[in-house]
């Protein structure tokens, strides 16, 4: 049986084409980004600019190759254990990444460094003990329910994030409140091991006229901390933190 389709001649059992160069078969393990995109969109749901890989079966243990121009990735409730510098390296269009509910215990320090458009990052419900370098335009970071201790959070991890408005650090093992950026609106620090705060934690101890207008909500409940012992620590806030006072 012979059929003609455009300039391509098909014979039963073979393909003859004298005018169109056919792609050569890739050897196993060959790096072909275009071929890698298709399995991701068969395993996940790919819509315009969005990839949904939630609770994938069989188990997803690594970040899948993403189609170019991906803006939103939702890969929740899988078995991903590590984020490498190559996972998002060339997807500079990413604006939101949600990796909640995985088994992530390690993130290479440069994993998010090229994501100049990233605004929202959720790593909640993982096994992180250390935070990586964060992109400058980040507006929301959720790392609730991890295993973060103060030594795993660099002193300037958040301070330079001038656009960060929502910071969720609840249900970790932090012993102190990290330095916070000026524009922060909401910070959750509940259920940690914070035992003390100072006049500089939220306010500027030497400036009694300073008001932190942007800060709307602070959660410190569930810490071994009696907030009534630190009355001068909240004088710049528009409302008192949620926590234990007596």
XYZ file of C-alpha atoms in Angstrom:
246
model
C 0.000 0.000 0.000
C 1.345 3.406 -0.983
C -0.061 6.835 -0.018
C 1.130 10.316 -0.839
C 1.004 13.040 1.851
C 2.573 16.315 0.700
C 6.088 15.448 -0.420
C 6.396 12.438 1.885
C 5.936 8.939 0.436
C 4.893 6.235 2.905
C 5.412 2.534 2.130
C 4.039 -0.133 4.404
C 6.741 -0.852 6.979
C 9.082 1.918 5.868
C 9.300 5.680 5.342
C 10.922 7.164 2.253
C 11.395 10.911 1.994
C 13.717 12.554 -0.452
C 12.748 16.134 0.311
C 12.387 16.348 4.102
C 15.218 15.554 6.483
C 13.958 13.248 9.180
C 15.337 13.600 12.738
C 17.767 10.908 13.660
C 16.886 8.638 16.558
C 18.502 9.796 19.781
C 20.634 7.373 21.698
C 19.502 6.553 25.250
C 20.313 9.404 27.594
C 20.765 11.938 24.803
C 19.963 15.500 25.824
C 16.983 16.466 23.670
C 14.877 19.123 25.381
C 12.050 19.044 22.831
C 11.590 15.300 23.244
C 11.618 15.645 27.036
C 8.725 18.090 27.018
C 6.189 15.604 25.707
C 6.440 13.035 28.541
C 5.966 15.825 31.093
C 2.733 16.924 29.444
C 1.516 13.327 29.223
C 2.253 12.730 32.899
C 1.054 16.192 33.983
C -1.529 18.691 32.779
C -0.045 21.448 30.633
C -2.113 24.529 29.933
C -0.906 27.783 28.449
C 1.953 28.838 30.720
C 0.946 26.442 33.528
C 2.049 22.914 34.428
C 0.105 20.832 36.973
C 1.940 17.737 38.290
C 0.069 16.971 41.483
C 0.138 13.557 43.181
C 1.567 11.940 40.063
C 1.595 8.149 39.653
C 4.052 6.503 39.258
C 5.950 8.468 41.899
C 7.635 11.661 40.729
C 11.000 11.936 42.518
C 12.568 14.821 40.567
C 11.349 18.057 39.019
C 10.189 17.162 35.490
C 11.571 18.967 32.413
C 9.323 21.983 31.860
C 8.070 23.391 28.576
C 9.656 26.704 27.710
C 7.574 29.762 28.640
C 6.214 28.011 31.764
C 5.034 30.660 34.244
C 3.313 28.530 36.885
C 4.388 25.134 38.206
C 2.273 23.155 40.653
C 4.054 19.911 41.656
C 2.496 19.245 45.052
C 2.192 15.943 46.923
C 4.862 13.991 45.091
C 8.111 12.306 46.189
C 10.601 14.940 45.015
C 13.668 14.838 47.295
C 16.095 17.412 45.875
C 16.109 20.610 43.785
C 19.199 21.080 41.634
C 20.612 24.086 39.840
C 19.532 22.590 36.504
C 15.856 22.043 37.355
C 14.767 25.628 36.654
C 17.955 27.001 35.124
C 16.586 28.060 31.730
C 12.911 28.693 32.604
C 13.287 32.404 33.324
C 9.541 33.019 32.805
C 8.558 31.268 36.061
C 6.463 33.449 38.377
C 5.061 30.857 40.781
C 6.419 27.514 41.997
C 4.484 25.289 44.394
C 6.359 22.208 45.629
C 4.363 21.688 48.835
C 3.993 18.210 50.281
C 7.095 16.578 48.849
C 10.182 15.062 50.533
C 12.637 17.837 49.669
C 15.593 17.879 52.055
C 18.148 19.674 49.869
C 18.084 22.644 47.493
C 21.270 23.623 45.706
C 22.154 27.237 46.455
C 21.787 28.458 42.874
C 18.560 26.600 42.128
C 16.418 29.772 42.017
C 19.111 32.353 41.266
C 18.194 32.825 37.584
C 14.460 33.128 38.208
C 14.307 36.914 38.026
C 10.506 36.938 37.592
C 9.659 34.559 40.446
C 7.129 36.129 42.842
C 5.659 33.184 44.774
C 7.472 30.144 46.138
C 5.910 27.444 48.311
C 8.078 24.748 49.855
C 5.711 23.937 52.712
C 5.509 20.423 54.171
C 8.945 19.209 53.163
C 12.114 18.223 55.070
C 14.262 21.317 54.621
C 16.926 22.112 57.193
C 18.443 24.985 55.218
C 17.148 27.704 52.913
C 18.847 28.445 49.588
C 19.536 31.859 48.082
C 16.213 33.455 47.179
C 15.369 35.546 44.084
C 15.152 39.303 44.559
C 11.574 39.835 43.315
C 10.008 37.271 45.635
C 6.760 38.522 47.184
C 5.555 35.407 49.009
C 7.533 32.558 50.602
C 5.907 29.621 52.362
C 8.195 27.185 54.189
C 5.748 26.135 56.914
C 6.143 22.574 58.247
C 9.817 21.929 57.578
C 12.808 21.291 59.865
C 14.458 24.709 59.660
C 16.696 25.833 62.493
C 18.182 29.302 62.857
C 21.600 28.101 61.665
C 19.965 26.999 58.407
C 18.657 30.503 57.622
C 21.322 33.029 56.653
C 21.181 36.319 58.551
C 20.462 38.274 55.364
C 18.198 35.654 53.771
C 15.134 37.937 53.816
C 16.523 41.373 54.636
C 17.422 42.216 51.046
C 14.103 41.022 49.594
C 12.538 44.460 49.267
C 9.312 43.134 47.691
C 8.693 40.302 50.173
C 5.262 40.824 51.741
C 4.230 37.365 52.988
C 6.593 35.113 54.937
C 5.439 31.813 56.422
C 7.939 30.088 58.735
C 5.545 28.289 61.066
C 6.012 24.746 62.399
C 9.787 24.661 62.140
C 12.601 24.556 64.719
C 13.777 28.185 64.668
C 15.348 29.472 67.877
C 15.213 33.161 66.923
C 13.339 35.551 64.647
C 15.435 36.234 61.521
C 15.983 39.846 60.337
C 12.866 40.900 58.452
C 12.495 43.149 55.389
C 10.776 46.516 55.741
C 7.834 45.872 53.407
C 6.694 42.676 55.113
C 2.930 42.571 55.730
C 2.434 39.110 57.253
C 4.928 36.907 59.097
C 4.031 33.562 60.663
C 6.512 32.172 63.203
C 4.153 29.956 65.212
C 5.177 26.566 66.635
C 8.934 27.100 66.644
C 11.476 27.152 69.500
C 11.815 30.932 69.786
C 12.617 31.829 73.386
C 13.384 35.544 73.236
C 12.927 38.701 71.183
C 14.456 42.168 71.431
C 13.431 45.787 70.820
C 15.080 45.433 67.397
C 13.244 42.292 66.275
C 10.300 44.176 64.782
C 10.987 47.795 65.730
C 13.928 50.201 65.957
C 14.732 50.300 69.651
C 16.418 53.704 69.511
C 13.582 55.350 67.551
C 10.335 55.579 69.495
C 8.651 57.453 66.622
C 9.138 54.634 64.143
C 5.897 52.931 63.036
C 5.891 49.770 60.950
C 2.865 50.654 58.843
C 3.059 47.691 56.450
C 3.058 44.960 59.087
C -0.500 43.668 59.538
C -0.059 40.272 61.182
C 2.587 38.572 63.334
C 2.110 35.047 64.687
C 4.301 33.898 67.577
C 1.913 31.448 69.243
C 3.214 27.998 70.053
C 6.689 29.231 71.072
C 8.205 29.003 74.591
C 7.881 32.780 74.775
C 5.856 35.003 77.122
C 5.158 38.114 75.039
C 4.138 40.242 78.037
C 7.787 40.249 79.105
C 8.732 42.285 76.028
C 6.370 45.310 75.976
C 8.827 47.536 74.076
C 9.268 45.019 71.301
C 5.906 45.795 69.711
C 5.482 49.551 70.137
C 6.006 50.152 66.421
C 3.363 47.628 65.339
C -0.218 48.577 64.532
C -1.515 45.455 66.317
C -0.051 43.092 68.888
C 1.355 39.738 67.731
C -0.701 36.594 68.151
C 0.814 34.614 71.020
C 0.931 33.946 74.751
C 0.857 36.978 77.073
C 0.239 35.299 80.439
